[in-house]
PDB file of C-alpha atoms and ligand atoms in Angstrom:
ATOM      1  CA  MET A  20      15.913   5.633  17.217  1.00 41.00           C
ATOM      2  CA  ARG A  21      12.663   3.951  18.477  1.00 47.00           C
ATOM      3  CA  TYR A  22      11.299   2.065  15.830  1.00 51.00           C
ATOM      4  CA  LEU A  23       6.849   1.356  15.134  1.00 57.00           C
ATOM      5  CA  ASP A  24       5.800  -1.660  15.713  1.00 83.00           C
ATOM      6  CA  THR A  25       2.952  -3.444  12.899  1.00 92.00           C
ATOM      7  CA  GLU A  26       0.365  -4.997  12.929  1.00 93.00           C
ATOM      8  CA  ILE A  27      -0.676  -8.252  10.452  1.00 95.00           C
ATOM      9  CA  ARG A  28      -4.325  -8.627  11.004  1.00 96.00           C
ATOM     10  CA  LEU A  29      -8.107  -9.045   9.148  1.00 96.00           C
ATOM     11  CA  MET A  30      -9.578  -5.517   7.617  1.00 97.00           C
ATOM     12  CA  GLU A  31     -12.273  -4.087  10.200  1.00 96.00           C
ATOM     13  CA  GLU A  32     -14.544  -1.664   9.281  1.00 95.00           C
ATOM     14  CA  ARG A  33     -13.604   0.897  11.536  1.00 96.00           C
ATOM     15  CA  ASP A  34     -10.147   0.706   8.713  1.00 97.00           C
ATOM     16  CA  LEU A  35     -12.532   1.557   6.036  1.00 97.00           C
ATOM     17  CA  ASP A  36     -11.792   5.714   5.284  1.00 97.00           C
ATOM     18  CA  LYS A  37      -8.069   4.335   5.648  1.00 97.00           C
ATOM     19  CA  VAL A  38      -7.855   1.577   3.385  1.00 98.00           C
ATOM     20  CA  LEU A  39     -10.115   3.550   0.697  1.00 98.00           C
ATOM     21  CA  GLU A  40      -7.535   6.040   1.087  1.00 98.00           C
ATOM     22  CA  ILE A  41      -4.502   4.650   0.253  1.00 98.00           C
ATOM     23  CA  GLU A  42      -6.528   2.478  -2.451  1.00 98.00           C
ATOM     24  CA  ASN A  43      -7.234   6.423  -3.947  1.00 98.00           C
ATOM     25  CA  LEU A  44      -3.719   7.403  -3.211  1.00 98.00           C
ATOM     26  CA  CYS A  45      -1.986   3.782  -4.604  1.00 97.00           C
ATOM     27  CA  PHE A  46      -4.648   3.415  -7.993  1.00 96.00           C
ATOM     28  CA  ILE A  47      -5.082   4.573 -11.373  1.00 92.00           C
ATOM     29  CA  ASN A  48      -8.841   3.146 -10.941  1.00 93.00           C
ATOM     30  CA  PRO A  49      -9.893   2.886  -7.037  1.00 96.00           C
ATOM     31  CA  TRP A  50     -12.280   0.384  -5.644  1.00 96.00           C
ATOM     32  CA  LYS A  51     -15.114   1.988  -4.656  1.00 97.00           C
ATOM     33  CA  GLU A  52     -16.068   2.628  -1.168  1.00 97.00           C
ATOM     34  CA  LYS A  53     -19.402  -0.291  -2.496  1.00 96.00           C
ATOM     35  CA  ASP A  54     -16.516  -2.463  -3.246  1.00 96.00           C
ATOM     36  CA  MET A  55     -14.262  -2.342  -0.616  1.00 96.00           C
ATOM     37  CA  LEU A  56     -17.621  -3.535   2.035  1.00 96.00           C
ATOM     38  CA  TYR A  57     -18.290  -5.807  -0.575  1.00 96.00           C
ATOM     39  CA  GLU A  58     -15.386  -6.928   0.167  1.00 96.00           C
ATOM     40  CA  MET A  59     -14.670  -7.128   3.458  1.00 95.00           C
ATOM     41  CA  LYS A  60     -18.352  -8.582   4.425  1.00 94.00           C
ATOM     42  CA  GLU A  61     -20.414 -10.428   1.568  1.00 96.00           C
ATOM     43  CA  ASN A  62     -18.010 -11.771  -0.944  1.00 97.00           C
ATOM     44  CA  PRO A  63     -17.268 -15.037  -0.135  1.00 96.00           C
ATOM     45  CA  LEU A  64     -13.570 -16.367  -1.388  1.00 97.00           C
ATOM     46  CA  SER A  65     -11.776 -13.198  -0.314  1.00 98.00           C
ATOM     47  CA  ASN A  66      -9.409 -12.521   2.525  1.00 97.00           C
ATOM     48  CA  LEU A  67      -9.009  -8.981   2.749  1.00 97.00           C
ATOM     49  CA  TRP A  68      -5.815  -8.030   5.508  1.00 98.00           C
ATOM     50  CA  VAL A  69      -4.728  -4.612   6.985  1.00 98.00           C
ATOM     51  CA  ILE A  70      -1.903  -3.917   8.272  1.00 97.00           C
ATOM     52  CA  GLU A  71      -1.494  -1.344  11.047  1.00 95.00           C
ATOM     53  CA  LEU A  72       1.887   0.653  12.657  1.00 92.00           C
ATOM     54  CA  SER A  73       1.540   1.441  16.478  1.00 86.00           C
ATOM     55  CA  ASN A  74       3.713   2.443  19.256  1.00 77.00           C
ATOM     56  CA  ASP A  75       2.402   2.797  22.471  1.00 75.00           C
ATOM     57  CA  SER A  76       5.054   5.582  23.863  1.00 74.00           C
ATOM     58  CA  LEU A  77       2.376   7.506  21.338  1.00 76.00           C
ATOM     59  CA  GLY A  78      -0.443   6.754  21.711  1.00 78.00           C
ATOM     60  CA  LEU A  79       0.397   5.984  17.776  1.00 84.00           C
ATOM     61  CA  LYS A  80      -2.362   2.373  15.899  1.00 87.00           C
ATOM     62  CA  THR A  81      -2.542   4.099  11.866  1.00 93.00           C
ATOM     63  CA  ILE A  82      -3.594   1.509   9.091  1.00 96.00           C
ATOM     64  CA  CYS A  83      -0.099   1.944   6.315  1.00 96.00           C
ATOM     65  CA  GLY A  84      -1.366  -0.619   3.415  1.00 98.00           C
ATOM     66  CA  PHE A  85      -4.125  -3.316   2.984  1.00 98.00           C
ATOM     67  CA  CYS A  86      -3.902  -6.669   0.643  1.00 98.00           C
ATOM     68  CA  ASP A  87      -7.097  -8.257  -0.699  1.00 98.00           C
ATOM     69  CA  TYR A  88      -7.543 -12.099  -2.202  1.00 98.00           C
ATOM     70  CA  TRP A  89     -10.241 -14.193  -3.577  1.00 98.00           C
ATOM     71  CA  GLN A  90      -9.367 -18.814  -2.248  1.00 98.00           C
ATOM     72  CA  THR A  91     -11.029 -20.460  -4.647  1.00 97.00           C
ATOM     73  CA  PHE A  92     -10.906 -24.502  -3.375  1.00 97.00           C
ATOM     74  CA  ASP A  93      -7.317 -24.658  -3.133  1.00 98.00           C
ATOM     75  CA  SER A  94      -5.969 -22.232  -5.390  1.00 98.00           C
ATOM     76  CA  GLY A  95      -5.760 -18.504  -5.085  1.00 98.00           C
ATOM     77  CA  THR A  96      -5.820 -14.621  -6.207  1.00 98.00           C
ATOM     78  CA  ILE A  97      -4.081 -11.598  -5.312  1.00 98.00           C
ATOM     79  CA  CYS A  98      -6.739  -9.250  -6.074  1.00 97.00           C
ATOM     80  CA  GLN A  99      -4.840  -5.957  -4.323  1.00 97.00           C
ATOM     81  CA  ILE A 100      -1.863  -5.063  -3.010  1.00 98.00           C
ATOM     82  CA  ALA A 101      -0.486  -1.663  -1.706  1.00 98.00           C
ATOM     83  CA  VAL A 102       0.981   0.452   0.733  1.00 97.00           C
ATOM     84  CA  HIS A 103       0.578   3.796   1.151  1.00 96.00           C
ATOM     85  CA  PRO A 104       3.230   5.771  -0.332  1.00 97.00           C
ATOM     86  CA  ASP A 105       4.665   8.167   2.514  1.00 94.00           C
ATOM     87  CA  LEU A 106       6.090   4.344   3.606  1.00 93.00           C
ATOM     88  CA  GLN A 107       6.577   2.283   0.220  1.00 95.00           C
ATOM     89  CA  GLY A 108      10.310   1.068   0.272  1.00 93.00           C
ATOM     90  CA  TYR A 109      10.247   0.301   4.560  1.00 91.00           C
ATOM     91  CA  LYS A 110       9.549  -4.025   3.527  1.00 93.00           C
ATOM     92  CA  LEU A 111       5.701  -2.605   4.515  1.00 94.00           C
ATOM     93  CA  GLY A 112       4.731  -4.991   1.743  1.00 96.00           C
ATOM     94  CA  SER A 113       6.923  -7.778   2.451  1.00 95.00           C
ATOM     95  CA  GLN A 114       5.678  -8.530   5.307  1.00 94.00           C
ATOM     96  CA  MET A 115       2.101  -8.475   4.919  1.00 96.00           C
ATOM     97  CA  LEU A 116       3.204 -10.401   1.568  1.00 97.00           C
ATOM     98  CA  GLU A 117       4.973 -13.081   3.819  1.00 96.00           C
ATOM     99  CA  GLU A 118       1.978 -12.998   6.127  1.00 95.00           C
ATOM    100  CA  ILE A 119      -0.514 -13.499   3.378  1.00 97.00           C
ATOM    101  CA  LEU A 120       1.531 -16.208   1.658  1.00 97.00           C
ATOM    102  CA  LYS A 121       1.468 -18.076   5.198  1.00 97.00           C
ATOM    103  CA  ASP A 122      -2.391 -18.385   5.676  1.00 97.00           C
ATOM    104  CA  ALA A 123      -2.586 -18.671   2.010  1.00 97.00           C
ATOM    105  CA  LYS A 124      -0.214 -22.522   2.507  1.00 97.00           C
ATOM    106  CA  ALA A 125      -2.871 -22.943   6.354  1.00 97.00           C
ATOM    107  CA  LYS A 126      -5.731 -23.394   4.193  1.00 97.00           C
ATOM    108  CA  LYS A 127      -4.495 -25.200   1.768  1.00 97.00           C
ATOM    109  CA  ILE A 128      -4.355 -23.251  -1.169  1.00 98.00           C
ATOM    110  CA  ARG A 129      -1.660 -25.022  -3.948  1.00 98.00           C
ATOM    111  CA  THR A 130      -1.635 -21.553  -6.111  1.00 98.00           C
ATOM    112  CA  LEU A 131      -1.653 -18.590  -5.808  1.00 98.00           C
ATOM    113  CA  THR A 132      -2.003 -16.008  -9.397  1.00 98.00           C
ATOM    114  CA  LEU A 133      -1.901 -12.175 -10.068  1.00 98.00           C
ATOM    115  CA  GLU A 134      -1.349  -8.874 -12.711  1.00 98.00           C
ATOM    116  CA  VAL A 135       0.407  -6.960 -12.477  1.00 98.00           C
ATOM    117  CA  ARG A 136       1.551  -3.671 -15.230  1.00 98.00           C
ATOM    118  CA  VAL A 137       4.952  -4.385 -16.943  1.00 98.00           C
ATOM    119  CA  SER A 138       6.191  -0.969 -15.697  1.00 98.00           C
ATOM    120  CA  ASN A 139       5.481  -1.576 -11.944  1.00 98.00           C
ATOM    121  CA  LYS A 140       9.084  -2.804 -10.818  1.00 97.00           C
ATOM    122  CA  LYS A 141       8.271  -2.462  -7.334  1.00 97.00           C
ATOM    123  CA  ALA A 142       5.920  -4.905  -7.426  1.00 98.00           C
ATOM    124  CA  ILE A 143       6.878  -6.870  -9.723  1.00 98.00           C
ATOM    125  CA  GLY A 144      10.571  -6.895  -7.402  1.00 98.00           C
ATOM    126  CA  LEU A 145       8.286  -7.934  -4.145  1.00 98.00           C
ATOM    127  CA  TYR A 146       6.328 -10.637  -5.939  1.00 98.00           C
ATOM    128  CA  LYS A 147       9.704 -11.830  -7.839  1.00 98.00           C
ATOM    129  CA  LYS A 148      11.380 -12.452  -4.310  1.00 97.00           C
ATOM    130  CA  PHE A 149       8.608 -14.312  -2.923  1.00 97.00           C
ATOM    131  CA  GLY A 150       8.265 -16.348  -5.386  1.00 98.00           C
ATOM    132  CA  PHE A 151       6.090 -15.881  -8.081  1.00 98.00           C
ATOM    133  CA  ASN A 152       6.677 -17.101 -11.623  1.00 98.00           C
ATOM    134  CA  PHE A 153       6.137 -15.196 -14.886  1.00 98.00           C
ATOM    135  CA  SER A 154       3.639 -17.079 -16.644  1.00 98.00           C
ATOM    136  CA  HIS A 155       2.886 -14.954 -20.007  1.00 98.00           C
ATOM    137  CA  VAL A 156       1.472 -11.100 -20.432  1.00 98.00           C
ATOM    138  CA  LYS A 157      -2.169 -10.195 -20.911  1.00 98.00           C
ATOM    139  CA  GLU A 158      -1.835  -7.765 -23.431  1.00 98.00           C
ATOM    140  CA  GLY A 159      -3.411  -4.248 -22.622  1.00 98.00           C
ATOM    141  CA  TYR A 160      -4.985  -6.063 -19.573  1.00 97.00           C
ATOM    142  CA  TYR A 161      -5.546  -2.672 -18.307  1.00 96.00           C
ATOM    143  CA  SER A 162      -8.834  -0.009 -18.663  1.00 94.00           C
ATOM    144  CA  ASP A 163      -5.472   2.284 -20.813  1.00 95.00           C
ATOM    145  CA  GLY A 164      -3.756  -0.220 -23.042  1.00 97.00           C
ATOM    146  CA  GLU A 165      -1.323  -1.151 -20.279  1.00 97.00           C
ATOM    147  CA  ASP A 166       0.538  -4.888 -20.667  1.00 98.00           C
ATOM    148  CA  ALA A 167      -0.168  -7.189 -17.569  1.00 98.00           C
ATOM    149  CA  LEU A 168       2.639  -9.997 -16.583  1.00 98.00           C
ATOM    150  CA  TYR A 169       0.423 -12.865 -15.300  1.00 98.00           C
ATOM    151  CA  MET A 170       2.363 -14.928 -12.395  1.00 98.00           C
ATOM    152  CA  ILE A 171       2.218 -17.515  -9.968  1.00 98.00           C
ATOM    153  CA  TRP A 172       3.716 -18.568  -6.840  1.00 98.00           C
ATOM    154  CA  GLU A 173       3.051 -21.859  -6.207  1.00 97.00           C
ATOM    155  CA  ASP A 174       3.418 -23.748  -2.756  1.00 95.00           C
ATOM    156  CA  LYS A 175       6.272 -26.735  -2.903  1.00 84.00           C
TER     157      LYS A 175
HETATM  158  C1  LIG B 207       4.181  -2.857  -4.428  1.00 76.82           C
HETATM  159  C2  LIG B 207       4.105  -2.036  -3.276  1.00 76.82           C
HETATM  160  C3  LIG B 207       2.695  -2.777  -1.587  1.00 76.82           C
HETATM  161  C4  LIG B 207       5.353  -2.719  -2.395  1.00 76.82           C
HETATM  162  O1  LIG B 207       5.081  -2.624  -0.705  1.00 76.82           O
HETATM  163  P1  LIG B 207       6.485  -1.727  -0.071  1.00 76.82           P
HETATM  164  O2  LIG B 207       5.785  -1.993   1.687  1.00 76.82           O
HETATM  165  O3  LIG B 207       7.129  -0.744  -0.643  1.00 76.82           O
HETATM  166  O4  LIG B 207       7.998  -3.017  -0.532  1.00 76.82           O
HETATM  167  P2  LIG B 207       8.585  -3.710   0.069  1.00 76.82           P
HETATM  168  O5  LIG B 207       9.263  -2.685   0.742  1.00 76.82           O
HETATM  169  O6  LIG B 207       8.418  -3.911   1.045  1.00 76.82           O
HETATM  170  O7  LIG B 207       9.663  -4.398  -0.820  1.00 76.82           O
HETATM  171  C5  LIG B 207       9.659  -5.498  -1.483  1.00 76.82           C
HETATM  172  C6  LIG B 207      10.351  -5.659  -2.368  1.00 76.82           C
HETATM  173  O8  LIG B 207      10.272  -4.420  -3.644  1.00 76.82           O
HETATM  174  C7  LIG B 207      10.941  -4.876  -4.341  1.00 76.82           C
HETATM  175  N1  LIG B 207      11.126  -3.329  -5.162  1.00 76.82           N
HETATM  176  C8  LIG B 207      10.736  -2.181  -3.939  1.00 76.82           C
HETATM  177  N2  LIG B 207      11.221  -1.697  -4.363  1.00 76.82           N
HETATM  178  C9  LIG B 207      11.548  -1.138  -5.830  1.00 76.82           C
HETATM  179  C10 LIG B 207      11.998  -0.439  -7.151  1.00 76.82           C
HETATM  180  N3  LIG B 207      12.230   1.050  -6.768  1.00 76.82           N
HETATM  181  N4  LIG B 207      12.612  -1.275  -7.843  1.00 76.82           N
HETATM  182  C11 LIG B 207      12.629  -2.778  -7.884  1.00 76.82           C
HETATM  183  N5  LIG B 207      11.961  -3.782  -7.025  1.00 76.82           N
HETATM  184  C12 LIG B 207      11.526  -2.915  -5.814  1.00 76.82           C
HETATM  185  C13 LIG B 207      12.600  -5.085  -3.816  1.00 76.82           C
HETATM  186  O9  LIG B 207      12.940  -6.178  -4.117  1.00 76.82           O
HETATM  187  C14 LIG B 207      12.101  -5.662  -2.079  1.00 76.82           C
HETATM  188  O10 LIG B 207      12.863  -5.979  -2.215  1.00 76.82           O
HETATM  189  P3  LIG B 207      13.805  -5.542  -0.940  1.00 76.82           P
HETATM  190  O11 LIG B 207      14.553  -4.249  -0.375  1.00 76.82           O
HETATM  191  O12 LIG B 207      13.888  -6.972   0.507  1.00 76.82           O
HETATM  192  O13 LIG B 207      15.039  -6.345  -2.646  1.00 76.82           O
HETATM  193  C15 LIG B 207       4.207  -1.336  -2.602  1.00 76.82           C
HETATM  194  O14 LIG B 207       5.425   0.326  -3.933  1.00 76.82           O
HETATM  195  C16 LIG B 207       2.561  -0.321  -3.091  1.00 76.82           C
HETATM  196  O15 LIG B 207       2.065  -0.390  -2.476  1.00 76.82           O
HETATM  197  N6  LIG B 207       2.423   0.232  -4.659  1.00 76.82           N
HETATM  198  C17 LIG B 207       2.152   0.605  -5.760  1.00 76.82           C
HETATM  199  C18 LIG B 207      -0.079  -0.419  -5.043  1.00 76.82           C
HETATM  200  C19 LIG B 207       0.743  -1.873  -6.251  1.00 76.82           C
HETATM  201  O16 LIG B 207       0.923  -1.040  -7.098  1.00 76.82           O
HETATM  202  N7  LIG B 207       0.531  -2.037  -5.346  1.00 76.82           N
HETATM  203  C20 LIG B 207       0.133  -3.849  -6.438  1.00 76.82           C
HETATM  204  C21 LIG B 207      -0.492  -4.189  -8.310  1.00 76.82           C
HETATM  205  S1  LIG B 207      -0.229  -5.628  -8.159  1.00 76.82           S
END
Protein backbone atom coordinates (compact mmCIF):
# COMPACT_ATOMS: atom_id res chain seq x y z
CA MET A 1 0.00 0.00 0.00
CA ARG A 2 1.25 3.49 -0.88
CA TYR A 3 0.72 6.10 1.78
CA LEU A 4 0.00 9.70 0.91
CA ASP A 5 2.28 12.44 2.18
CA THR A 6 1.01 15.52 3.93
CA GLU A 7 2.17 19.10 3.99
CA ILE A 8 1.00 21.63 6.59
CA ARG A 9 1.32 25.21 5.42
CA LEU A 10 -0.31 28.61 5.64
CA MET A 11 -3.58 28.91 3.73
CA GLU A 12 -3.53 30.67 0.35
CA GLU A 13 -6.40 32.05 -1.70
CA ARG A 14 -6.28 29.06 -4.08
CA ASP A 15 -7.26 26.84 -1.12
CA LEU A 16 -10.45 28.79 -0.43
CA ASP A 17 -13.02 26.57 -2.21
CA LYS A 18 -11.78 23.38 -0.61
CA VAL A 19 -11.54 24.96 2.86
CA LEU A 20 -15.10 26.29 2.54
CA GLU A 21 -16.31 22.86 1.43
CA ILE A 22 -14.78 21.30 4.57
CA GLU A 23 -16.16 24.13 6.73
CA ASN A 24 -19.67 23.52 5.33
CA LEU A 25 -19.45 19.78 5.86
CA CYS A 26 -18.16 20.06 9.43
CA PHE A 27 -20.03 22.90 11.13
CA ILE A 28 -23.68 23.76 11.81
CA ASN A 29 -23.06 27.51 11.43
CA PRO A 30 -20.24 27.57 8.89
CA TRP A 31 -18.15 30.64 8.15
CA LYS A 32 -18.97 32.21 4.81
CA GLU A 33 -16.48 33.06 2.07
CA LYS A 34 -16.18 36.67 3.27
CA ASP A 35 -15.39 35.51 6.84
CA MET A 36 -12.68 33.16 5.61
CA LEU A 37 -11.19 35.83 3.35
CA TYR A 38 -11.17 38.27 6.26
CA GLU A 39 -9.32 35.71 8.39
CA MET A 40 -6.81 35.03 5.65
CA LYS A 41 -6.12 38.54 4.42
CA GLU A 42 -7.16 41.13 6.98
CA ASN A 43 -7.35 39.85 10.52
CA PRO A 44 -3.92 40.65 11.98
CA LEU A 45 -4.42 38.15 14.81
CA SER A 46 -5.20 35.19 12.58
CA ASN A 47 -2.98 32.21 11.72
CA LEU A 48 -4.77 30.10 9.14
CA TRP A 49 -3.19 26.76 8.25
CA VAL A 50 -4.14 23.94 5.90
CA ILE A 51 -3.13 20.31 5.66
CA GLU A 52 -2.64 19.03 2.12
CA LEU A 53 -2.42 15.41 1.05
CA SER A 54 -0.15 14.75 -1.88
CA ASN A 55 1.10 11.89 -3.96
CA ASP A 56 3.68 12.86 -6.57
CA SER A 57 3.37 9.71 -8.66
CA LEU A 58 -0.40 10.13 -8.94
CA GLY A 59 -0.05 13.88 -9.41
CA LEU A 60 -2.56 14.32 -6.59
CA LYS A 61 -2.76 17.19 -4.14
CA THR A 62 -5.80 17.99 -2.07
CA ILE A 63 -6.61 20.09 0.96
CA CYS A 64 -8.09 17.83 3.61
CA GLY A 65 -8.26 20.08 6.67
CA PHE A 66 -7.54 23.46 8.14
CA CYS A 67 -7.00 25.23 11.45
CA ASP A 68 -7.32 28.86 12.42
CA TYR A 69 -5.94 30.33 15.62
CA TRP A 70 -5.64 33.90 16.85
CA GLN A 71 -2.65 35.29 18.68
CA THR A 72 -2.90 38.18 21.10
CA PHE A 73 0.52 38.83 22.60
CA ASP A 74 1.49 35.68 24.53
CA SER A 75 -1.89 33.98 24.39
CA GLY A 76 -3.97 32.44 21.65
CA THR A 77 -7.37 30.99 20.82
CA ILE A 78 -8.09 28.10 18.50
CA CYS A 79 -11.12 29.29 16.52
CA GLN A 80 -11.59 26.46 14.03
CA ILE A 81 -10.06 23.09 13.32
CA ALA A 82 -11.58 20.63 10.88
CA VAL A 83 -10.72 17.62 8.77
CA HIS A 84 -12.85 16.49 5.81
CA PRO A 85 -15.40 13.98 7.17
CA ASP A 86 -14.17 11.23 4.79
CA LEU A 87 -10.66 11.55 6.22
CA GLN A 88 -11.35 11.93 9.93
CA GLY A 89 -9.72 9.36 12.20
CA TYR A 90 -6.49 9.15 10.16
CA LYS A 91 -4.45 11.38 12.50
CA LEU A 92 -4.64 14.42 10.22
CA GLY A 93 -6.15 16.50 13.03
CA SER A 94 -3.31 15.33 15.30
CA GLN A 95 -0.69 16.29 12.71
CA MET A 96 -2.20 19.73 12.35
CA LEU A 97 -2.52 20.38 16.07
CA GLU A 98 1.05 19.23 16.64
CA GLU A 99 2.23 21.73 14.03
CA ILE A 100 0.02 24.52 15.43
CA LEU A 101 1.47 23.98 18.91
CA LYS A 102 5.01 24.13 17.46
CA ASP A 103 4.11 27.36 15.66
CA ALA A 104 2.53 28.82 18.79
CA LYS A 105 5.59 27.98 20.89
CA ALA A 106 7.86 29.56 18.28
CA LYS A 107 5.72 32.71 18.53
CA LYS A 108 6.19 32.70 22.34
CA ILE A 109 2.55 31.90 23.04
CA ARG A 110 2.21 30.64 26.61
CA THR A 111 -1.49 29.68 26.70
CA LEU A 112 -4.00 28.56 24.09
CA THR A 113 -7.72 28.33 24.82
CA LEU A 114 -10.73 27.01 22.96
CA GLU A 115 -14.41 26.18 23.25
CA VAL A 116 -15.76 22.80 22.21
CA ARG A 117 -19.28 21.34 22.27
CA VAL A 118 -19.77 19.02 25.25
CA SER A 119 -21.02 16.35 22.80
CA ASN A 120 -17.94 16.54 20.53
CA LYS A 121 -16.08 13.53 21.92
CA LYS A 122 -13.64 13.31 18.97
CA ALA A 123 -12.46 16.89 19.32
CA ILE A 124 -12.30 16.67 23.13
CA GLY A 125 -10.18 13.50 22.72
CA LEU A 126 -7.87 15.31 20.30
CA TYR A 127 -7.40 18.30 22.61
CA LYS A 128 -6.78 16.15 25.70
CA LYS A 129 -4.19 14.14 23.79
CA PHE A 130 -2.21 17.35 23.18
CA GLY A 131 -2.37 18.54 26.79
CA PHE A 132 -5.44 20.79 26.80
CA ASN A 133 -7.13 20.69 30.21
CA PHE A 134 -10.75 21.27 31.08
CA SER A 135 -11.31 24.69 32.74
CA HIS A 136 -15.06 25.23 33.02
CA VAL A 137 -18.42 24.87 31.26
CA LYS A 138 -19.88 27.81 29.33
CA GLU A 139 -23.61 27.19 29.60
CA GLY A 140 -25.69 27.65 26.43
CA TYR A 141 -22.64 28.91 24.54
CA TYR A 142 -23.80 27.71 21.11
CA SER A 143 -26.74 29.15 19.16
CA ASP A 144 -28.66 25.86 19.51
CA GLY A 145 -28.26 26.05 23.31
CA GLU A 146 -25.55 23.41 23.72
CA ASP A 147 -22.93 24.01 26.43
CA ALA A 148 -19.24 24.45 25.63
CA LEU A 149 -16.26 23.11 27.48
CA TYR A 150 -13.58 25.76 27.86
CA MET A 151 -10.16 24.14 27.60
CA ILE A 152 -6.66 25.53 28.13
CA TRP A 153 -3.19 24.50 26.99
CA GLU A 154 -0.14 25.96 28.71
CA ASP A 155 3.45 25.87 27.50
CA LYS A 156 5.33 24.50 30.47
C1 LIG B 1 -11.94 17.04 15.64
C2 LIG B 1 -11.21 16.66 14.35
C3 LIG B 1 -10.47 17.90 13.82
C4 LIG B 1 -10.16 15.57 14.66
O1 LIG B 1 -9.42 15.27 13.49
P1 LIG B 1 -9.07 13.77 13.11
O2 LIG B 1 -8.11 13.78 12.00
O3 LIG B 1 -10.34 13.02 12.92
O4 LIG B 1 -8.38 13.29 14.47
P2 LIG B 1 -7.22 12.21 14.68
O5 LIG B 1 -7.43 11.05 13.76
O6 LIG B 1 -5.93 12.90 14.64
O7 LIG B 1 -7.55 11.75 16.16
C5 LIG B 1 -7.12 12.57 17.21
C6 LIG B 1 -7.57 12.02 18.55
O8 LIG B 1 -8.94 12.28 18.71
C7 LIG B 1 -9.47 11.28 19.57
N1 LIG B 1 -10.57 10.63 18.87
C8 LIG B 1 -10.68 10.38 17.54
N2 LIG B 1 -11.86 9.78 17.30
C9 LIG B 1 -12.49 9.68 18.50
C10 LIG B 1 -13.75 9.18 18.92
N3 LIG B 1 -14.61 8.65 18.03
N4 LIG B 1 -14.07 9.26 20.24
C11 LIG B 1 -13.21 9.80 21.13
N5 LIG B 1 -12.00 10.30 20.79
C12 LIG B 1 -11.66 10.22 19.50
C13 LIG B 1 -8.37 10.32 19.89
O9 LIG B 1 -7.76 10.73 21.10
C14 LIG B 1 -7.45 10.54 18.73
O10 LIG B 1 -6.12 10.25 19.00
P3 LIG B 1 -5.60 8.72 19.00
O11 LIG B 1 -6.26 8.02 17.85
O12 LIG B 1 -4.12 8.84 18.84
O13 LIG B 1 -6.02 8.18 20.33
C15 LIG B 1 -12.18 16.10 13.29
O14 LIG B 1 -12.87 15.00 13.84
C16 LIG B 1 -13.17 17.11 12.76
O15 LIG B 1 -12.90 17.83 11.80
N6 LIG B 1 -14.38 17.18 13.36
C17 LIG B 1 -15.44 18.11 12.85
C18 LIG B 1 -15.09 19.55 13.15
C19 LIG B 1 -14.93 19.76 14.63
O16 LIG B 1 -15.72 19.27 15.44
N7 LIG B 1 -13.89 20.53 14.99
C20 LIG B 1 -13.62 20.88 16.37
C21 LIG B 1 -14.40 22.06 16.79
S1 LIG B 1 -14.08 22.51 18.49
